[in-house]
Coordinates of C-alpha atoms in Angstrom, one line a residue:
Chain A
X1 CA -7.5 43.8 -47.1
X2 CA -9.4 40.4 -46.1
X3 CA -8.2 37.1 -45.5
X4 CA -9.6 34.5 -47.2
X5 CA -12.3 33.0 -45.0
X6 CA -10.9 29.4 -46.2
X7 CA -7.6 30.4 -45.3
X8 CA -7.8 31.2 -41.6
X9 CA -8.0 28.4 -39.8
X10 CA -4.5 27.0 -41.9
X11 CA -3.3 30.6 -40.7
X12 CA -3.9 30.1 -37.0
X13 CA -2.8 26.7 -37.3
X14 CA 0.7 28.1 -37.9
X15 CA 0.8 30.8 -35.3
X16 CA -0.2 28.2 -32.9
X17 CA 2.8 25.8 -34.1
X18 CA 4.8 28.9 -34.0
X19 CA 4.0 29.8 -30.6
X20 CA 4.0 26.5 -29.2
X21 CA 7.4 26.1 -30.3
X22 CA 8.7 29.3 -29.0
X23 CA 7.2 28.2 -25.3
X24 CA 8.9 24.5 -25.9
X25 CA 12.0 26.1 -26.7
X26 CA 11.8 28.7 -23.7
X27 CA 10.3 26.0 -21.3
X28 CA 13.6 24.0 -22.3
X29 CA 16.5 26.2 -21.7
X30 CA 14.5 28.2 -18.5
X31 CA 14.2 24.8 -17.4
X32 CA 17.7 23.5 -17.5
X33 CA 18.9 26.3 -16.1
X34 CA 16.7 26.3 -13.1
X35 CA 14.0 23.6 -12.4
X36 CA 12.1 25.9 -10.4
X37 CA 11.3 28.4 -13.3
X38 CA 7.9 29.5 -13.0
X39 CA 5.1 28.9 -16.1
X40 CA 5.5 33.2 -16.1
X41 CA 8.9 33.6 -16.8
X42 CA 8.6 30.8 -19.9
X43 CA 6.0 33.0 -21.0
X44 CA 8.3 36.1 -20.6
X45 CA 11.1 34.6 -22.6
X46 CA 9.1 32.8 -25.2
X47 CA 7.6 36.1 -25.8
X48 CA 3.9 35.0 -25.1
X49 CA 1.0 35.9 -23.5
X50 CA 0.3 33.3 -20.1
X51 CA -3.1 32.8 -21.5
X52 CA -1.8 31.7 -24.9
X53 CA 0.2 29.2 -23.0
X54 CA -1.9 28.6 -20.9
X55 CA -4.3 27.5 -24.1
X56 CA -1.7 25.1 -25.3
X57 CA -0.3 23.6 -21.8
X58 CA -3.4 23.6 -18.7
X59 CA -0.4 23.5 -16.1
X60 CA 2.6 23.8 -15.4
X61 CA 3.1 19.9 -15.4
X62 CA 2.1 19.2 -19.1
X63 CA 4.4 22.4 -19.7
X64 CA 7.4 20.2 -18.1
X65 CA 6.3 16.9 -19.0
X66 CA 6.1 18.6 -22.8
X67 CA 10.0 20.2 -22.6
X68 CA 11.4 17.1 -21.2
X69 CA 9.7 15.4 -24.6
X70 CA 10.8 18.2 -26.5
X71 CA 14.4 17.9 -25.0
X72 CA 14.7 14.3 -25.7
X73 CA 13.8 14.4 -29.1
X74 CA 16.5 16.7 -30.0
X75 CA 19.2 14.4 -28.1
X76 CA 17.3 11.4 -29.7
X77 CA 17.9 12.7 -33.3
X78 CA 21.6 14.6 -32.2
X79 CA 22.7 10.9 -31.2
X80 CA 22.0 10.0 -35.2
X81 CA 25.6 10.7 -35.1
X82 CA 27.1 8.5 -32.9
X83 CA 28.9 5.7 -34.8
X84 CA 27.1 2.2 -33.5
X85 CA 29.0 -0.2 -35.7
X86 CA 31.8 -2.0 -34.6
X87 CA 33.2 -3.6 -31.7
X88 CA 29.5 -3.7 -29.4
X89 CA 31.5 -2.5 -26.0
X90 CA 32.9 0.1 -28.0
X91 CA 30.3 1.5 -29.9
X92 CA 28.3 1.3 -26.1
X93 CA 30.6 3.6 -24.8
X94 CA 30.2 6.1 -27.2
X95 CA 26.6 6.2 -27.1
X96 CA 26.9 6.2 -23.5
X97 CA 29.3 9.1 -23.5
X98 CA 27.4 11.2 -26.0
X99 CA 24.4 10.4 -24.1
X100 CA 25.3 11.9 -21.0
X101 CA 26.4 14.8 -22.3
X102 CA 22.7 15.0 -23.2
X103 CA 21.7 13.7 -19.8
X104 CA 23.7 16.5 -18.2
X105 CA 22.9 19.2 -19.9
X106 CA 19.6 18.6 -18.7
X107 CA 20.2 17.7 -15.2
X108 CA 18.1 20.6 -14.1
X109 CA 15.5 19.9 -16.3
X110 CA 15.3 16.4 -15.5
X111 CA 15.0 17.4 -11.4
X112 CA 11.6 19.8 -12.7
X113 CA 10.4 16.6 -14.5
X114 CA 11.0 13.7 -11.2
X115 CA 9.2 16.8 -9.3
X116 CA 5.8 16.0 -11.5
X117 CA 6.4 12.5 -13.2
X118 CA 6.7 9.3 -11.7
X119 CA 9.7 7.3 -13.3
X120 CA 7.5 5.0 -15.3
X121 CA 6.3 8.5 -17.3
X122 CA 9.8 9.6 -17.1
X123 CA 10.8 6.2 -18.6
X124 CA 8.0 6.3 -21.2
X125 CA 9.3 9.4 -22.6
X126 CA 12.5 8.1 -23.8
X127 CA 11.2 5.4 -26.3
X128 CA 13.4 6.7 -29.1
X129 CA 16.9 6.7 -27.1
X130 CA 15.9 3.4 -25.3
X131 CA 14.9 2.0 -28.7
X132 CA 18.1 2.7 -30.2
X133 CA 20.0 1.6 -26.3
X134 CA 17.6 -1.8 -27.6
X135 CA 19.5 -2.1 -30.6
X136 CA 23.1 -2.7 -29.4
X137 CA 22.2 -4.4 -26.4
X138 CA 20.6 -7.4 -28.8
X139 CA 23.3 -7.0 -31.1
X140 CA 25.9 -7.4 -28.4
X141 CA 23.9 -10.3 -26.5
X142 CA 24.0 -11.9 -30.1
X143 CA 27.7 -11.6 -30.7
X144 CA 28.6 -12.7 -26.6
X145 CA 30.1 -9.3 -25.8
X146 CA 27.4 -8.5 -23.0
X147 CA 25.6 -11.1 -20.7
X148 CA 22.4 -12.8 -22.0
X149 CA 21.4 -14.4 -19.1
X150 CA 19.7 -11.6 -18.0
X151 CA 16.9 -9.8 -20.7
X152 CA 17.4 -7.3 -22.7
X153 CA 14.8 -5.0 -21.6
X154 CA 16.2 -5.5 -18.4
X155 CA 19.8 -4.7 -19.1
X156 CA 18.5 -1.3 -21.3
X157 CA 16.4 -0.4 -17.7
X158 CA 19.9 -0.6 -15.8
X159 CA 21.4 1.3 -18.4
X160 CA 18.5 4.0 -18.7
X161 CA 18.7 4.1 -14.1
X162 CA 22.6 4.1 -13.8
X163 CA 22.6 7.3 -15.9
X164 CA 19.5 9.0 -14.1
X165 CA 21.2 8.4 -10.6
X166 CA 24.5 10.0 -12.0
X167 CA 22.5 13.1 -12.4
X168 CA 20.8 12.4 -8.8
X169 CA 24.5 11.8 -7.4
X170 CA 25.6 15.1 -8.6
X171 CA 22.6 17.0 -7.9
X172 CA 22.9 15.4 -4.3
X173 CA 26.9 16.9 -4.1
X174 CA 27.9 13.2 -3.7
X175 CA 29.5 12.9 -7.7
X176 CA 31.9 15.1 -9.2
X177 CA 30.5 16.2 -12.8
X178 CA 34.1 15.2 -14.1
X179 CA 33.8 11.6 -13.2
X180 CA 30.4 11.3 -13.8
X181 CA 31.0 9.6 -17.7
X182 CA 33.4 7.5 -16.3
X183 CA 31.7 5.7 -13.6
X184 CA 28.7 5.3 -16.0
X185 CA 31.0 3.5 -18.3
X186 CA 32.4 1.0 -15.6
X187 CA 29.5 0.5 -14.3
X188 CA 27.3 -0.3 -17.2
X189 CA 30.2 -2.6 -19.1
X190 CA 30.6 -4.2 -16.0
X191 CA 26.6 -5.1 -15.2
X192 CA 26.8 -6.1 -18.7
X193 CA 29.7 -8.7 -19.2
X194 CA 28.6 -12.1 -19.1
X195 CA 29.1 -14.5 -15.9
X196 CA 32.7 -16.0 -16.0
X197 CA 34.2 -13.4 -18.3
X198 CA 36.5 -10.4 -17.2
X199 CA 35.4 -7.2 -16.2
X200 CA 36.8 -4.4 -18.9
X201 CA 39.9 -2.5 -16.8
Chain B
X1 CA -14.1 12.0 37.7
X2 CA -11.9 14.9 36.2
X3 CA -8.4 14.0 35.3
X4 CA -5.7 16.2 37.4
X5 CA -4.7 19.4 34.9
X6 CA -1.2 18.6 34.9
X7 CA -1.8 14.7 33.8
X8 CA -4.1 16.1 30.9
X9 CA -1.1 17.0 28.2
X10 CA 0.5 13.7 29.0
X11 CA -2.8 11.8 28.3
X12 CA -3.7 13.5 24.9
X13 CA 0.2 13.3 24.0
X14 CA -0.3 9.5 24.6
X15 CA -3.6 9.7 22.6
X16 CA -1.9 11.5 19.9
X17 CA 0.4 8.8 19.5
X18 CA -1.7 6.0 19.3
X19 CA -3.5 7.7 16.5
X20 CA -0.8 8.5 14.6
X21 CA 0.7 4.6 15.4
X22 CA -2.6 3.6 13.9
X23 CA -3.0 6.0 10.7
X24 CA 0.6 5.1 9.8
X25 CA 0.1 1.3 10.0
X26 CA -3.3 1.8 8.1
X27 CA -1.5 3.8 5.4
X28 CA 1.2 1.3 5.4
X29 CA -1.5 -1.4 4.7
X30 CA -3.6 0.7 2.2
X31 CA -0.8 2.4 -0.3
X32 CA 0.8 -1.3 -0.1
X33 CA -2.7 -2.8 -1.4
X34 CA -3.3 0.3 -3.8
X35 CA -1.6 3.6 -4.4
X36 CA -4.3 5.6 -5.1
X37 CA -5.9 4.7 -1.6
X38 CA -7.6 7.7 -0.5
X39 CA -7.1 9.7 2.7
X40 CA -10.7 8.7 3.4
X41 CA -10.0 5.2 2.9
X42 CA -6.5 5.2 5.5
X43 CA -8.7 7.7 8.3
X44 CA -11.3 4.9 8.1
X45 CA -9.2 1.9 8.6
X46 CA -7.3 3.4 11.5
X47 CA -10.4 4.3 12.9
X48 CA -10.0 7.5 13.2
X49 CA -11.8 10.8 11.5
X50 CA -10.6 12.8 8.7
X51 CA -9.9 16.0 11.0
X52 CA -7.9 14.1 12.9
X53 CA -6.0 12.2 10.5
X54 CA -5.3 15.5 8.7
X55 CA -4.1 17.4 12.1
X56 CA -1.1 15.3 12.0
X57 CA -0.6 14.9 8.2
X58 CA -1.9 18.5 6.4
X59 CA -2.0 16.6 2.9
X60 CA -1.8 13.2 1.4
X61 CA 1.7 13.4 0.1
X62 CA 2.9 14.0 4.5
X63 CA 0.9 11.0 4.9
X64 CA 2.3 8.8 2.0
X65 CA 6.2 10.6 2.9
X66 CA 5.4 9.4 6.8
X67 CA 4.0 6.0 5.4
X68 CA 7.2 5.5 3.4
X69 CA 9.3 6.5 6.5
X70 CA 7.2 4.1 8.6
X71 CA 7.6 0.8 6.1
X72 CA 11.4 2.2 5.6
X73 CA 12.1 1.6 9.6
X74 CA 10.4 -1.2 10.4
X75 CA 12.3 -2.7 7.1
X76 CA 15.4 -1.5 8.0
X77 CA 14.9 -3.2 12.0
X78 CA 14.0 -6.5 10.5
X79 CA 16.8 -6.1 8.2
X80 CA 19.4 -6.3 11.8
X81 CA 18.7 -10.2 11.2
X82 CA 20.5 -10.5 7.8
X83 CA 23.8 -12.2 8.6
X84 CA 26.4 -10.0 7.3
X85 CA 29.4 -11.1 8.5
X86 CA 32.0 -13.9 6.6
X87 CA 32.7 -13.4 2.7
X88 CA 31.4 -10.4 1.4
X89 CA 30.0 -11.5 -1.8
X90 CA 28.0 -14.0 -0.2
X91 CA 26.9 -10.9 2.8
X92 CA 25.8 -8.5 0.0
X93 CA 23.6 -11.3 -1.7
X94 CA 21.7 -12.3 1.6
X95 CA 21.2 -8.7 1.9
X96 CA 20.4 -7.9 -1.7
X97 CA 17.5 -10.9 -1.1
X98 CA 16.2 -9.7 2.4
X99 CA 15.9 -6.0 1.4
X100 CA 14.3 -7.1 -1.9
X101 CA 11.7 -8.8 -0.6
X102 CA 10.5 -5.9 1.9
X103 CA 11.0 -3.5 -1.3
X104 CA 8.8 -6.1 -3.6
X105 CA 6.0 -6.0 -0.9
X106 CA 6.3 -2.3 -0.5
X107 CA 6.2 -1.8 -4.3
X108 CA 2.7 -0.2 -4.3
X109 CA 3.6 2.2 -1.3
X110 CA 7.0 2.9 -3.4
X111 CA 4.7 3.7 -6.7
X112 CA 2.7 6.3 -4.3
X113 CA 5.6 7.8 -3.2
X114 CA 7.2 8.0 -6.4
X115 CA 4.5 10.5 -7.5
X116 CA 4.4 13.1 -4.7
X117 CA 8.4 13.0 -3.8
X118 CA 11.0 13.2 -6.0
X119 CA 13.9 10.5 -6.1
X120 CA 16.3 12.5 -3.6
X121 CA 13.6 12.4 -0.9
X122 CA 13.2 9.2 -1.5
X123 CA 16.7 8.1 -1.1
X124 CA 17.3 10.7 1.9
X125 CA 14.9 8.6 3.3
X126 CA 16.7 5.4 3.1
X127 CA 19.4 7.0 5.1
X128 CA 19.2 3.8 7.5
X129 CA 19.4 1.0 5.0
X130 CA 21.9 2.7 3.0
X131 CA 24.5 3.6 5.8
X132 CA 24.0 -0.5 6.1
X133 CA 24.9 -1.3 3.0
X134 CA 27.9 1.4 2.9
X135 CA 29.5 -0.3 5.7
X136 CA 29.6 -4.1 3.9
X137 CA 30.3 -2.3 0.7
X138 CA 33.1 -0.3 2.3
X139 CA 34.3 -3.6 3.9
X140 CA 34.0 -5.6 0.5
X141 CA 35.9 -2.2 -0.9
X142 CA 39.0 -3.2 1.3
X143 CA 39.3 -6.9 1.2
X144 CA 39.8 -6.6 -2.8
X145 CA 35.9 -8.6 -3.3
X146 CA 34.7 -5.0 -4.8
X147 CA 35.9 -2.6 -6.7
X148 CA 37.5 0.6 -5.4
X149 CA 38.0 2.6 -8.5
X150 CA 34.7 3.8 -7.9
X151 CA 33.3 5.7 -4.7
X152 CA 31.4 3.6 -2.2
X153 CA 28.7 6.4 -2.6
X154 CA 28.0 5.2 -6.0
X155 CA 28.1 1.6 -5.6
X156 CA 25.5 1.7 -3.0
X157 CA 23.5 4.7 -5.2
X158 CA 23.7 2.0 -8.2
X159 CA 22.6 -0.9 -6.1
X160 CA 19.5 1.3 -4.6
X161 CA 18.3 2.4 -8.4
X162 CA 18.9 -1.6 -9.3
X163 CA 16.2 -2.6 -6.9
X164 CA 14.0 0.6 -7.1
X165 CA 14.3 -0.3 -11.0
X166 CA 13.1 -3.5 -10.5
X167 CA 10.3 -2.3 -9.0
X168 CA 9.5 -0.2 -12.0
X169 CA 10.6 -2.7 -14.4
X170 CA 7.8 -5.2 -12.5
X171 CA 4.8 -2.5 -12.3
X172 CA 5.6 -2.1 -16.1
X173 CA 5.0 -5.7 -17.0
X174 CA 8.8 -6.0 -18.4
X175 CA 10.1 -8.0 -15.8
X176 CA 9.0 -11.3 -13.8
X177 CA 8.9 -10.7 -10.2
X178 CA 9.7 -14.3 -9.7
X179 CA 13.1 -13.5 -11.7
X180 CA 13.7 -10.1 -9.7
X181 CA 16.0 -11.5 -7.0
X182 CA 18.4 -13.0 -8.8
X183 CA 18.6 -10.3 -11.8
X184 CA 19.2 -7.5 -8.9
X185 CA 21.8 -9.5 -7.4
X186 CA 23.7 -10.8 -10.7
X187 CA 23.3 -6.7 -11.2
X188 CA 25.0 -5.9 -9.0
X189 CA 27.3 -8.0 -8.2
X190 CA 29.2 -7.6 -11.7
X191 CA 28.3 -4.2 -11.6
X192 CA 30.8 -4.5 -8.2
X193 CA 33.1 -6.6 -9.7
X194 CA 36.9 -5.1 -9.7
X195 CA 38.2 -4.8 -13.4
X196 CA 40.1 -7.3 -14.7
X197 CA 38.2 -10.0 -12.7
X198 CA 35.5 -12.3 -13.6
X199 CA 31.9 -11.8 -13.2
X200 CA 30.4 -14.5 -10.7
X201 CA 28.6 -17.2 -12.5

């Protein structure tokens, strides 16, 4: 039996998308489970070879750098679901508190990224979510329920830092997990409300 | 003229120190300017050679960690000047705008830092600066100016990832360093602001 000479290459092209998303997949949950998981033991569970992965990822950095995308554009299209209309404070919270689920679960991974990527890269990476983060920020600037004194990019970079120290707090033994959301919250609504208004109890 | 044995140690120590006083003021200068500035580069303006330079710092990311360290002490010394007694508000600003401006002129050195340490190393090393701010945010904690629902831990966590995010914000061309100052400490201070208050104007 032959293969069809014109066939091949669209044949290897889908192993190679097979097997690089086996390795994402594998580099994600070895990853968030321990930040020190060696480029072997991805191999190992995404049932490669290391030279195959080593053919799609030269290091061990683009390997991170390409599970923390990976892991992001799951969360980015999982927070579809969040309801953003109504109330702007309200509909912040919830994106907020689905967010850090997200955030969380990938605490560890996260840690294996800062150990690689500077923030900016780290930062870059989550266009999508700080896109969407955009979104409401305008919208509530617009209808006065956060501050617009200050710019919006700026506000959505406070947003995007409060959440990444939460995972450093824990991480450092300094935040309990269980009061993680809820200091987010407070502390984001309350960078947010504009000057002469009252912080939300 | 030989030098009595039991002065030599004492001599080199003292030699040893005034090479590493100079390499760390070099590197100081040099990651400030640029940094990507080379190990060649920092050997050559402290005078000294390479081998040298790298018998007290193995690799560049000891030297930029012990650069870091260096700017971090000699910030947190000038820092003693900051007034920080009277109303507590009006304390945390004057410190917010002292310790901004060494972080704004250090913003280089912090980008070097950022990618050979990861962001707990770099906070462990602000262990000086931060106990600082815990004490005026512990005192603002008790006389009712800041909130106490949340830990002083992660106040003075938030306010550190404010500034270090301004720093970011500025290397990424999304926020005016003329404007820095006063969107750290309007930040903050909201972000500090007890619920059911207002946010200062």
């Amino acid at each position: 039996m032959t293969v069809p000479t014109s066939a091949q290459p669209l044949a290897r092209r889908a192993d190679a998308q097979r097997s690089i998303a086996a390795i994402l997949k594998a580099a994600v949950n070895a990853l968030s489970r321990d930040p020190d998981a060696s480029v072997s033991d991805i191999a190992k569970a995404a049932g490669v070879g290391r030279v195959t992965l080593y053919g799609h990822f030269p290091n061990r950095a683009d390997l991170v750098e390409a599970a923390l995308a990976h892991a992001i554009d799951q969360g980015h299209a999982a927070l579809d679901a969040v309801d953003l209309v109504g109330d702007t404070r309200q509909a912040l919270t919830r994106l907020i508190d689905s967010s850090w689920l997200l955030v969380n679960q990938s605490r560890a991974l996260l840690l294996a990224a800062q150990a690689v990527l500077p923030p900016s890269r780290i930062r870059d990476l989550h266009a999508g979510p700080v896109e969407r983060v955009e979104g409401l920020v305008k919208r509530g600037q617009d209808d006065g329920a956060f501050r617009s004194d200050l710019s919006t990019s700026w506000l959505v970079g406070v947003m995007h830092s409060v959440m990444h120290t939460a995972a450093d707090e824990i991480n450092a033994g300094r935040l309990d997990p269980d009061q993680a959301a809820a200091f987010i919250t407070a502390t984001v609504l309350a960078a947010f409300t504009p000057p002469g208004r009252r912080v939300p109890a």
